[in-house]
């Protein structure tokens, strides 16, 4: 057997090995240093990431599995991001969490790692880190919360916040009822139970091959999550012995499968940015156009909020991810592997659909073409995305006059102004919300509709933004416009009153202003003043180095691999 990585710290009789062992003898005895594998459990449990607060219990189940298989399990708390809590936006900190986790995996005497995530940015940051270090790794998704109800009706966590808030602003729900729904929204431990970013990333991670098959989507309150966590603990020891690393598992075919999955389940547009970033860590060529090329011909099979009706409890009851993938098996890459060393497709034959209202068969899909559409044109030279399944069909081809907001503050200040010059055909444009401009690319693209429009009974308009949209949100929203206004993109040159044409079937986004006139325009002063100009700390580093959305918004110097070798000692 080849020498383990951890033995580079613990083996031998010199002073350094003595020090490394001695300080770990708080619970570990000689057996721990006899060459058995040491497994870190990268744990994003935090009281300030309430969706992940239960992961300490999951960690203990993983630990039991590792010890049972003859390994040594070590809890490694890592940077955690509570999507609803951290300012200005969790996305600003995704790369920081990924960088910190990468360095802690590299720095410590471990042979493999189990990654515990859940809330939106936690699984992406863990996967980015693990991909760069490339030690044997496996993810345990923390699972969605159970369904809560309000006035006898199920509440979709996240999605129904937008809906109830719009109804209150539109006058069809009282303020008192709105506030009463608050304590029903979050019904248990676990992440959002719609097909938002957390659910999407869990499913997409399984499709990438980075979980034991069949775990993603298991509810945070389901005892089977602990059972599968235990199994994952046993399993990482096997992976270490087999020397199976992320670079052996994740291939172009894995991303192909992830994109098919993203489309078939009607997943969040945020997965586009995260998958591009993970691919960048592995030096796998993945482009925005691959999402359209591979995903847009995939049928939508899952009827979950925000695009549909049901919630993750229903999804699991109806058969879960493997039953969806069985329906689209012919679209999957047959060779793409999982952490077990077997192809993903080899796990699909026994999967069954138990409720056709929740998961449709291939021959009667909810929509023939799901996935993410990638738009280009003089308003988005390097691309923008839209999720047609979450948009209003009658707005997918639309021409209207731009109503421009120079910043999120500008939008909040004016959106409900009764004198706002807006009608149902207007195209709302919000800029200064990209990776560099905000900074951190917040989830604000699904901006609220003007009150006067809501009062007309209208619930959707075309909106265009260089930011992101919550995976739990819906609407005809063109987002991730690249380059962003703060990077000199033409979005910064749009003026209120310009005509914009959106043509989703034709995949174009056009500002009806001549090149000549556009070249003569200068960005508005108000917009430039609103751009972030951080002069210290992480934000400063981030703004200097962040890539645009079409490249995954990672930092330019974090792409590629760091490897697991650190040659110098601390003493
Ligand atoms: Fe944590 Fe939605 S806020 S998953």
Coordinates of C-alpha atoms and ligand atoms in Angstrom, one line a residue:
X1 CA 0.0 0.0 0.0
X2 CA 1.3 3.5 -0.9
X3 CA 2.2 5.7 2.0
X4 CA -0.8 7.7 3.1
X5 CA -0.8 11.5 2.9
X6 CA -1.5 11.7 6.7
X7 CA 1.6 9.6 7.4
X8 CA 3.7 12.5 6.1
X9 CA 2.7 14.2 9.4
X10 CA 2.4 11.2 11.7
X11 CA 4.8 8.5 10.7
X12 CA 8.3 8.2 12.1
X13 CA 10.2 9.0 15.3
X14 CA 11.5 12.4 14.7
X15 CA 10.5 15.5 16.6
X16 CA 7.9 16.7 14.0
X17 CA 6.1 13.4 14.0
X18 CA 6.1 13.5 17.8
X19 CA 4.6 16.9 17.8
X20 CA 1.9 16.1 15.2
X21 CA 0.9 12.9 17.1
X22 CA 1.1 14.3 20.7
X23 CA -1.3 17.2 20.1
X24 CA -3.8 14.8 18.6
X25 CA -3.8 12.5 21.6
X26 CA -6.9 13.9 23.0
X27 CA -9.1 10.9 22.2
X28 CA -6.8 9.3 19.7
X29 CA -4.4 6.5 20.7
X30 CA -1.6 4.6 19.0
X31 CA -4.0 2.8 16.7
X32 CA -5.0 6.2 15.1
X33 CA -1.4 6.5 13.8
X34 CA -0.8 3.0 12.5
X35 CA -1.4 4.0 8.9
X36 CA -5.2 4.1 8.8
X37 CA -6.9 6.8 6.8
X38 CA -7.7 10.2 8.4
X39 CA -10.9 11.8 7.1
X40 CA -11.9 15.4 7.6
X41 CA -15.6 16.2 7.7
X42 CA -15.8 19.7 6.3
X43 CA -18.8 20.8 8.3
X44 CA -20.8 24.0 7.5
X45 CA -23.0 23.7 10.6
X46 CA -23.6 27.1 12.1
X47 CA -26.4 28.7 14.1
X48 CA -26.1 31.6 11.7
X49 CA -26.7 29.3 8.7
X50 CA -30.0 27.9 10.0
X51 CA -30.5 25.7 7.0
X52 CA -27.3 23.8 8.1
X53 CA -27.7 23.9 11.8
X54 CA -28.5 20.2 12.0
X55 CA -25.3 19.2 10.2
X56 CA -23.5 18.5 13.5
X57 CA -25.8 15.5 13.9
X58 CA -25.1 14.4 10.4
X59 CA -21.4 14.8 11.1
X60 CA -21.7 12.3 14.0
X61 CA -23.3 9.8 11.7
X62 CA -20.5 10.2 9.2
X63 CA -18.0 9.8 12.0
X64 CA -19.5 6.5 13.1
X65 CA -19.3 5.2 9.5
X66 CA -15.6 6.3 9.2
X67 CA -14.6 4.6 12.5
X68 CA -16.6 1.5 11.6
X69 CA -14.6 1.2 8.4
X70 CA -11.3 1.5 10.2
X71 CA -10.6 5.2 9.6
X72 CA -10.2 8.2 11.8
X73 CA -12.9 10.9 11.5
X74 CA -12.2 14.5 12.4
X75 CA -14.7 17.3 12.4
X76 CA -13.4 20.4 10.5
X77 CA -15.8 23.4 10.8
X78 CA -15.4 25.5 7.7
X79 CA -16.8 28.9 6.6
X80 CA -20.6 28.7 6.5
X81 CA -22.9 31.1 4.6
X82 CA -26.5 31.6 5.7
X83 CA -28.2 32.8 2.5
X84 CA -30.8 34.9 4.2
X85 CA -28.5 36.4 6.8
X86 CA -25.2 37.5 5.4
X87 CA -24.7 40.9 3.9
X88 CA -24.4 42.3 1.3
X89 CA -25.0 38.9 -0.4
X90 CA -23.8 35.3 0.3
X91 CA -22.4 35.1 -3.2
X92 CA -19.7 37.7 -2.3
X93 CA -18.4 35.1 0.3
X94 CA -18.8 31.9 -1.8
X95 CA -15.2 32.3 -3.2
X96 CA -13.9 33.2 0.2
X97 CA -15.5 30.1 1.7
X98 CA -14.1 28.0 -1.1
X99 CA -10.6 29.5 -0.7
X100 CA -10.6 29.0 3.0
X101 CA -11.9 25.4 2.8
X102 CA -9.4 24.6 0.0
X103 CA -6.5 25.8 2.2
X104 CA -7.7 24.0 5.3
X105 CA -8.0 20.7 3.4
X106 CA -4.5 21.3 2.0
X107 CA -3.0 22.3 5.3
X108 CA -4.2 19.5 7.4
X109 CA -3.0 15.8 7.8
X110 CA -5.9 14.1 6.1
X111 CA -6.4 11.6 3.3
X112 CA -9.9 12.4 2.3
X113 CA -12.9 14.6 3.0
X114 CA -16.6 14.4 3.5
X115 CA -18.3 17.6 2.6
X116 CA -21.4 18.6 4.5
X117 CA -23.4 21.4 2.9
X118 CA -27.0 22.5 2.3
X119 CA -27.8 26.2 2.2
X120 CA -27.3 27.7 -1.3
X121 CA -23.6 28.6 -1.4
X122 CA -22.3 25.9 0.9
X123 CA -22.2 22.9 -1.5
X124 CA -20.8 25.0 -4.3
X125 CA -18.0 26.4 -2.2
X126 CA -17.2 22.9 -0.8
X127 CA -17.1 21.4 -4.2
X128 CA -14.9 24.2 -5.6
X129 CA -12.4 23.6 -2.7
X130 CA -12.4 19.8 -3.1
X131 CA -12.0 20.1 -6.8
X132 CA -8.9 22.2 -6.5
X133 CA -7.2 20.1 -3.8
X134 CA -8.3 16.8 -5.4
X135 CA -8.2 14.5 -2.4
X136 CA -10.8 11.7 -2.3
X137 CA -14.1 13.6 -1.5
X138 CA -17.8 12.9 -1.2
X139 CA -20.7 15.2 -0.5
X140 CA -23.5 14.7 2.0
X141 CA -26.3 17.2 1.1
X142 CA -28.1 18.3 4.3
X143 CA -31.5 17.9 2.8
X144 CA -34.6 20.1 2.5
X145 CA -37.0 21.0 5.4
X146 CA -40.4 19.4 5.6
X147 CA -43.5 21.2 4.2
X148 CA -45.0 23.9 6.3
X149 CA -48.6 25.0 6.0
X150 CA -50.5 28.3 6.4
X151 CA -54.3 28.4 6.6
X152 CA -54.4 24.8 5.4
X153 CA -52.3 25.4 2.4
X154 CA -48.6 24.2 1.9
X155 CA -46.1 27.0 1.9
X156 CA -43.1 26.9 -0.4
X157 CA -40.1 28.2 1.5
X158 CA -38.8 31.2 -0.3
X159 CA -41.2 31.2 -3.3
X160 CA -44.2 31.9 -1.2
X161 CA -42.4 34.8 0.5
X162 CA -42.3 36.6 -2.9
X163 CA -45.9 35.6 -3.7
X164 CA -47.3 36.7 -0.4
X165 CA -45.3 39.9 -0.4
X166 CA -46.6 40.8 -3.9
X167 CA -50.2 40.0 -2.8
X168 CA -49.8 42.3 0.2
X169 CA -48.4 45.1 -2.0
X170 CA -51.1 44.5 -4.5
X171 CA -53.8 44.7 -1.8
X172 CA -55.2 41.1 -2.1
X173 CA -53.6 40.0 1.3
X174 CA -53.7 41.9 4.5
X175 CA -50.5 43.0 6.3
X176 CA -51.7 41.0 9.4
X177 CA -52.1 37.8 7.4
X178 CA -48.8 38.3 5.7
X179 CA -47.0 38.6 9.1
X180 CA -48.9 35.6 10.5
X181 CA -47.6 33.4 7.7
X182 CA -44.0 34.2 8.9
X183 CA -43.9 31.5 11.6
X184 CA -45.3 28.9 9.2
X185 CA -42.8 29.5 6.5
X186 CA -39.9 27.5 8.0
X187 CA -41.3 24.3 9.4
X188 CA -38.2 22.3 10.4
X189 CA -34.4 21.9 10.1
X190 CA -33.1 21.7 6.6
X191 CA -32.8 24.0 3.5
X192 CA -35.5 25.6 1.4
X193 CA -38.0 23.0 0.2
X194 CA -38.7 24.4 -3.3
X195 CA -36.6 23.6 -6.3
X196 CA -34.4 26.6 -5.3
X197 CA -30.7 26.7 -5.4
X198 CA -30.1 24.5 -2.4
X199 CA -32.3 21.6 -3.7
X200 CA -30.9 22.1 -7.2
X201 CA -27.3 22.0 -6.1
X202 CA -27.9 18.9 -4.1
X203 CA -29.4 17.1 -7.1
X204 CA -26.9 18.5 -9.5
X205 CA -24.1 17.3 -7.2
X206 CA -25.5 13.8 -7.3
X207 CA -25.7 14.0 -11.1
X208 CA -22.0 15.1 -11.1
X209 CA -21.3 11.9 -9.4
X210 CA -20.1 13.4 -6.1
X211 CA -22.6 11.8 -3.7
X212 CA -23.5 8.2 -3.0
X213 CA -26.3 7.6 -5.5
X214 CA -29.8 8.1 -4.1
X215 CA -29.1 10.5 -1.2
X216 CA -29.8 13.9 -2.7
X217 CA -33.2 15.3 -1.8
X218 CA -33.5 13.1 1.3
X219 CA -35.3 15.4 3.8
X220 CA -33.2 16.8 6.7
X221 CA -35.8 15.3 9.1
X222 CA -35.8 11.8 7.5
X223 CA -33.9 9.1 9.5
X224 CA -32.6 7.9 6.1
X225 CA -30.4 10.9 5.9
X226 CA -28.5 9.7 9.0
X227 CA -28.4 6.2 7.6
X228 CA -26.9 7.4 4.3
X229 CA -24.5 9.7 6.2
X230 CA -23.3 6.7 8.1
X231 CA -22.9 4.8 4.8
X232 CA -21.0 7.8 3.3
X233 CA -18.6 7.6 6.3
X234 CA -17.9 4.0 5.6
X235 CA -17.6 4.7 1.9
X236 CA -15.0 7.5 2.0
X237 CA -12.6 5.0 3.6
X238 CA -13.1 2.8 0.6
X239 CA -12.6 5.8 -1.8
X240 CA -9.3 6.6 -0.1
X241 CA -8.1 3.1 -0.4
X242 CA -9.1 3.1 -4.0
X243 CA -7.4 6.5 -4.5
X244 CA -10.5 7.8 -6.2
X245 CA -10.3 11.6 -6.5
X246 CA -12.6 14.3 -7.9
X247 CA -10.5 14.5 -11.1
X248 CA -11.1 10.7 -11.6
X249 CA -14.8 11.2 -11.2
X250 CA -15.8 14.5 -12.7
X251 CA -15.5 14.7 -16.4
X252 CA -17.1 16.7 -19.2
X253 CA -19.7 13.9 -19.2
X254 CA -20.4 14.6 -15.6
X255 CA -21.2 18.2 -16.4
X256 CA -23.3 17.0 -19.3
X257 CA -25.3 14.9 -16.8
X258 CA -25.6 17.8 -14.4
X259 CA -27.0 20.1 -17.1
X260 CA -29.6 17.5 -18.2
X261 CA -30.5 17.2 -14.5
X262 CA -30.8 20.9 -14.1
X263 CA -33.2 21.1 -17.0
X264 CA -35.3 18.0 -16.2
X265 CA -35.9 19.1 -12.6
X266 CA -36.5 22.8 -13.5
X267 CA -33.6 23.8 -11.3
X268 CA -32.2 27.2 -10.3
X269 CA -30.3 29.5 -12.7
X270 CA -27.7 29.9 -9.9
X271 CA -26.5 26.4 -10.7
X272 CA -25.2 27.8 -14.0
X273 CA -22.7 30.1 -12.2
X274 CA -21.7 27.4 -9.7
X275 CA -21.2 24.7 -12.3
X276 CA -19.0 27.0 -14.4
X277 CA -16.9 27.8 -11.3
X278 CA -16.5 24.1 -10.4
X279 CA -15.5 23.2 -14.0
X280 CA -12.9 26.0 -13.8
X281 CA -11.3 24.4 -10.8
X282 CA -10.9 21.2 -12.7
X283 CA -9.7 22.8 -15.9
X284 CA -12.7 21.2 -17.7
X285 CA -13.9 23.4 -20.6
X286 CA -17.6 24.3 -19.9
X287 CA -19.2 27.3 -21.4
X288 CA -22.5 29.1 -21.1
X289 CA -23.5 27.9 -24.5
X290 CA -23.2 24.3 -23.2
X291 CA -26.2 24.9 -21.0
X292 CA -28.3 25.9 -23.9
X293 CA -26.9 23.2 -26.3
X294 CA -27.4 20.3 -23.8
X295 CA -30.2 21.5 -21.6
X296 CA -32.7 23.3 -23.7
X297 CA -33.9 20.2 -25.5
X298 CA -34.5 18.4 -22.2
X299 CA -38.2 18.1 -21.2
X300 CA -39.3 19.5 -17.8
X301 CA -40.4 16.5 -15.7
X302 CA -40.7 17.9 -12.2
X303 CA -43.7 19.9 -11.0
X304 CA -42.0 21.8 -8.1
X305 CA -42.2 25.4 -7.0
X306 CA -41.1 28.0 -8.2
X307 CA -42.0 26.9 -11.7
X308 CA -44.7 24.4 -10.6
X309 CA -46.8 23.3 -7.7
X310 CA -45.1 20.8 -5.3
X311 CA -42.3 20.7 -2.8
X312 CA -39.3 18.5 -2.0
X313 CA -41.2 16.2 0.3
X314 CA -43.5 15.4 -2.6
X315 CA -40.5 15.0 -4.9
X316 CA -38.9 12.4 -2.7
X317 CA -42.2 10.6 -2.2
X318 CA -42.8 10.5 -5.9
X319 CA -39.5 8.8 -6.6
X320 CA -36.8 11.4 -6.3
X321 CA -33.9 12.2 -8.6
X322 CA -33.1 8.7 -9.8
X323 CA -36.7 8.2 -11.1
X324 CA -36.3 11.5 -13.1
X325 CA -33.0 10.5 -14.5
X326 CA -34.4 7.1 -15.6
X327 CA -36.8 9.0 -17.8
X328 CA -34.0 10.8 -19.6
X329 CA -31.4 8.0 -19.4
X330 CA -30.8 8.2 -23.2
X331 CA -29.8 11.9 -22.8
X332 CA -27.2 11.1 -20.1
X333 CA -23.5 10.4 -20.7
X334 CA -23.3 6.6 -20.1
X335 CA -19.7 6.7 -19.0
X336 CA -19.8 9.5 -16.4
X337 CA -18.8 8.0 -13.1
X338 CA -19.9 8.5 -9.5
X339 CA -17.9 8.3 -6.3
X340 CA -18.5 4.6 -6.2
X341 CA -16.6 4.1 -9.4
X342 CA -19.7 3.0 -11.3
X343 CA -21.5 5.1 -13.9
X344 CA -24.4 7.2 -12.8
X345 CA -26.6 5.4 -15.4
X346 CA -26.0 2.1 -13.7
X347 CA -28.2 3.2 -10.7
X348 CA -31.3 4.0 -12.7
X349 CA -32.9 0.7 -13.7
X350 CA -34.8 0.1 -10.4
X351 CA -36.0 3.7 -10.0
X352 CA -39.8 4.2 -10.2
X353 CA -42.1 7.1 -10.3
X354 CA -44.9 6.8 -7.7
X355 CA -46.8 10.0 -8.3
X356 CA -47.2 11.3 -11.9
X357 CA -48.6 14.6 -10.7
X358 CA -45.2 15.4 -9.2
X359 CA -42.8 13.7 -11.6
X360 CA -43.9 13.2 -15.2
X361 CA -43.0 10.6 -17.7
X362 CA -40.9 11.6 -20.7
X363 CA -43.8 11.2 -23.1
X364 CA -46.0 13.6 -21.2
X365 CA -43.7 16.3 -19.8
X366 CA -44.7 19.5 -18.1
X367 CA -42.9 21.4 -20.9
X368 CA -41.2 20.0 -24.0
X369 CA -38.1 22.2 -23.6
X370 CA -36.9 23.2 -20.1
X371 CA -33.4 24.2 -19.1
X372 CA -31.7 27.6 -19.3
X373 CA -31.8 29.7 -22.4
X374 CA -28.7 31.7 -23.2
X375 CA -29.3 35.0 -24.9
X376 CA -26.9 37.2 -26.8
X377 CA -27.0 40.5 -28.5
X378 CA -25.7 44.0 -28.3
X379 CA -27.1 44.2 -24.7
X380 CA -25.3 41.0 -23.6
X381 CA -22.3 40.4 -25.8
X382 CA -20.9 37.5 -23.7
X383 CA -24.3 36.2 -22.7
X384 CA -27.3 36.4 -20.4
X385 CA -29.6 33.7 -19.1
X386 CA -33.3 33.2 -18.6
X387 CA -35.3 30.3 -17.3
X388 CA -38.2 30.0 -19.7
X389 CA -40.1 27.5 -17.4
X390 CA -40.3 30.2 -14.7
X391 CA -41.3 33.0 -17.2
X392 CA -44.7 34.0 -18.6
X393 CA -45.1 32.4 -22.0
X394 CA -46.6 35.5 -23.6
X395 CA -43.5 37.6 -22.6
X396 CA -40.9 35.3 -24.1
X397 CA -41.1 37.5 -27.2
X398 CA -41.5 41.1 -26.2
X399 CA -40.6 44.6 -27.2
X400 CA -40.9 47.5 -24.8
X401 CA -39.5 50.7 -23.5
X402 CA -36.7 50.5 -21.0
X403 CA -37.2 51.9 -17.5
X404 CA -33.7 52.1 -16.0
X405 CA -32.6 51.9 -12.4
X406 CA -29.0 52.8 -11.7
X407 CA -28.7 50.8 -8.5
X408 CA -30.7 48.8 -6.1
X409 CA -31.2 51.9 -3.9
X410 CA -32.5 53.8 -6.9
X411 CA -35.0 51.0 -7.6
X412 CA -36.3 50.9 -4.1
X413 CA -36.6 54.6 -4.0
X414 CA -38.7 54.9 -7.1
X415 CA -40.4 51.6 -7.8
X416 CA -43.6 52.5 -6.0
X417 CA -43.7 56.1 -7.0
X418 CA -47.2 56.8 -8.4
X419 CA -45.7 59.1 -11.0
X420 CA -43.4 56.5 -12.3
X421 CA -43.7 56.4 -16.1
X422 CA -44.3 52.7 -16.5
X423 CA -46.8 50.5 -18.2
X424 CA -47.3 46.7 -18.5
X425 CA -45.1 46.7 -21.6
X426 CA -42.2 48.5 -20.0
X427 CA -38.9 46.6 -19.6
X428 CA -37.4 47.1 -16.1
X429 CA -33.6 47.4 -16.2
X430 CA -31.5 47.2 -13.1
X431 CA -27.7 47.6 -13.2
X432 CA -24.8 47.8 -10.9
X433 CA -25.6 44.4 -9.5
X434 CA -23.0 42.2 -11.1
X435 CA -20.1 40.5 -9.4
X436 CA -17.9 43.6 -9.4
X437 CA -20.4 46.4 -9.2
X438 CA -22.4 45.4 -6.1
X439 CA -20.1 43.6 -5.2
X440 CA -21.0 39.9 -5.2
X441 CA -23.8 39.6 -7.7
X442 CA -26.8 39.5 -5.4
X443 CA -30.2 37.9 -6.0
X444 CA -32.1 41.1 -7.0
X445 CA -32.8 40.5 -10.6
X446 CA -36.4 39.5 -9.9
X447 CA -37.1 43.1 -8.8
X448 CA -40.6 43.8 -7.5
X449 CA -43.1 45.1 -9.9
X450 CA -44.2 48.7 -9.6
X451 CA -47.2 49.1 -7.3
X452 CA -49.2 50.8 -9.9
X453 CA -48.7 47.7 -12.2
X454 CA -49.6 45.3 -9.4
X455 CA -52.8 47.2 -8.8
X456 CA -53.7 46.6 -12.4
X457 CA -53.6 42.9 -11.5
X458 CA -50.4 42.3 -13.5
X459 CA -48.0 39.9 -11.9
X460 CA -45.1 39.7 -14.4
X461 CA -43.1 42.0 -16.6
X462 CA -39.8 41.6 -18.5
X463 CA -36.9 42.5 -16.2
X464 CA -33.2 42.7 -17.1
X465 CA -30.3 42.7 -14.7
X466 CA -26.6 41.9 -14.3
X467 CA -27.3 40.3 -11.0
X468 CA -28.8 36.9 -10.1
X469 CA -32.2 35.7 -9.1
X470 CA -33.1 33.6 -6.1
X471 CA -33.7 30.0 -7.2
X472 CA -37.0 30.2 -5.4
X473 CA -38.2 33.2 -7.5
X474 CA -40.1 33.3 -10.7
X475 CA -40.9 35.7 -13.5
X476 CA -39.7 36.8 -17.0
X477 CA -36.3 37.8 -15.7
X478 CA -33.2 38.1 -17.9
X479 CA -30.2 37.8 -15.6
X480 CA -26.4 37.3 -15.4
X481 CA -26.1 39.9 -18.1
X482 CA -22.4 39.9 -19.1
X483 CA -20.3 41.9 -19.1
X484 CA -21.9 43.7 -16.2
X485 CA -22.3 47.5 -16.2
X486 CA -19.4 47.9 -13.8
X487 CA -17.1 46.0 -16.2
X488 CA -18.1 48.4 -19.0
X489 CA -20.9 46.3 -20.4
X490 CA -23.5 48.0 -22.6
X491 CA -26.1 47.5 -19.9
X492 CA -24.5 50.6 -18.4
X493 CA -25.4 52.7 -21.5
X494 CA -29.1 51.9 -21.7
X495 CA -31.3 55.0 -21.2
X496 CA -34.9 55.1 -20.1
X497 CA -37.1 55.2 -23.2
X498 CA -34.8 53.0 -25.3
X499 CA -36.6 50.1 -26.9
X500 CA -35.4 46.6 -26.0
X501 CA -36.5 43.4 -27.8
X502 CA -36.4 40.1 -26.0
X503 CA -36.7 37.0 -28.2
X504 CA -36.2 33.9 -26.2
X505 CA -37.0 31.4 -29.0
X506 CA -34.5 33.3 -31.2
X507 CA -32.0 33.6 -28.2
X508 CA -31.5 37.3 -28.6
X509 CA -31.6 40.4 -26.4
X510 CA -31.4 43.6 -28.4
X511 CA -31.1 47.2 -27.5
X512 CA -32.6 49.1 -30.4
X513 CA -29.9 51.8 -30.5
X514 CA -27.4 52.1 -33.3
X515 CA -23.7 51.2 -32.6
X516 CA -22.8 54.7 -33.6
X517 CA -25.1 56.2 -30.9
X518 CA -24.1 53.6 -28.3
X519 CA -20.4 54.4 -28.9
X520 CA -21.1 58.1 -28.3
X521 CA -22.9 57.4 -25.0
X522 CA -21.2 57.6 -21.6
X523 CA -22.2 55.7 -18.5
X524 CA -24.4 57.7 -16.1
X525 CA -22.7 59.4 -13.2
X526 CA -25.4 58.1 -10.8
X527 CA -24.6 54.5 -11.8
X528 CA -20.8 55.0 -11.5
X529 CA -21.2 56.6 -8.1
X530 CA -23.2 53.6 -6.9
X531 CA -20.6 51.0 -7.8
X532 CA -18.8 49.5 -4.9
X533 CA -15.3 50.8 -4.3
X534 CA -14.0 48.7 -1.4
X535 CA -10.5 49.6 -0.2
X536 CA -9.7 46.8 2.2
X537 CA -10.2 43.2 3.1
X538 CA -11.9 40.5 1.1
X539 CA -14.1 42.9 -0.8
X540 CA -11.1 44.7 -2.1
X541 CA -9.4 41.5 -3.3
X542 CA -12.7 40.2 -4.7
X543 CA -13.4 43.3 -6.8
X544 CA -9.9 43.2 -8.2
X545 CA -10.1 39.6 -9.3
X546 CA -13.6 38.4 -9.8
X547 CA -14.5 37.0 -13.2
X548 CA -17.8 37.7 -14.9
X549 CA -20.9 35.6 -14.6
X550 CA -20.3 33.8 -17.9
X551 CA -17.1 32.4 -16.4
X552 CA -18.6 31.4 -13.0
X553 CA -17.7 34.5 -11.1
X554 CA -14.7 32.8 -9.4
X555 CA -11.6 34.7 -8.7
X556 CA -9.1 34.6 -11.6
X557 CA -6.3 33.2 -9.5
X558 CA -8.4 30.4 -8.0
X559 CA -9.2 28.6 -11.2
X560 CA -7.4 25.3 -11.6
X561 CA -5.8 23.0 -9.1
X562 CA -3.7 23.6 -6.1
X563 CA -3.1 19.9 -5.4
X564 CA -2.7 18.3 -2.0
X565 CA 1.0 18.7 -1.4
X566 CA 2.4 21.2 1.1
X567 CA 6.1 20.6 1.5
X568 CA 7.2 23.0 4.3
X569 CA 6.7 22.4 8.0
X570 CA 5.7 24.8 10.7
X571 CA 8.5 23.9 13.1
Ligands
LIG1 FE1 -30.9 28.4 3.1 FE2 -32.9 28.8 1.2 S1 -32.1 30.1 2.7 S2 -31.5 27.1 1.4

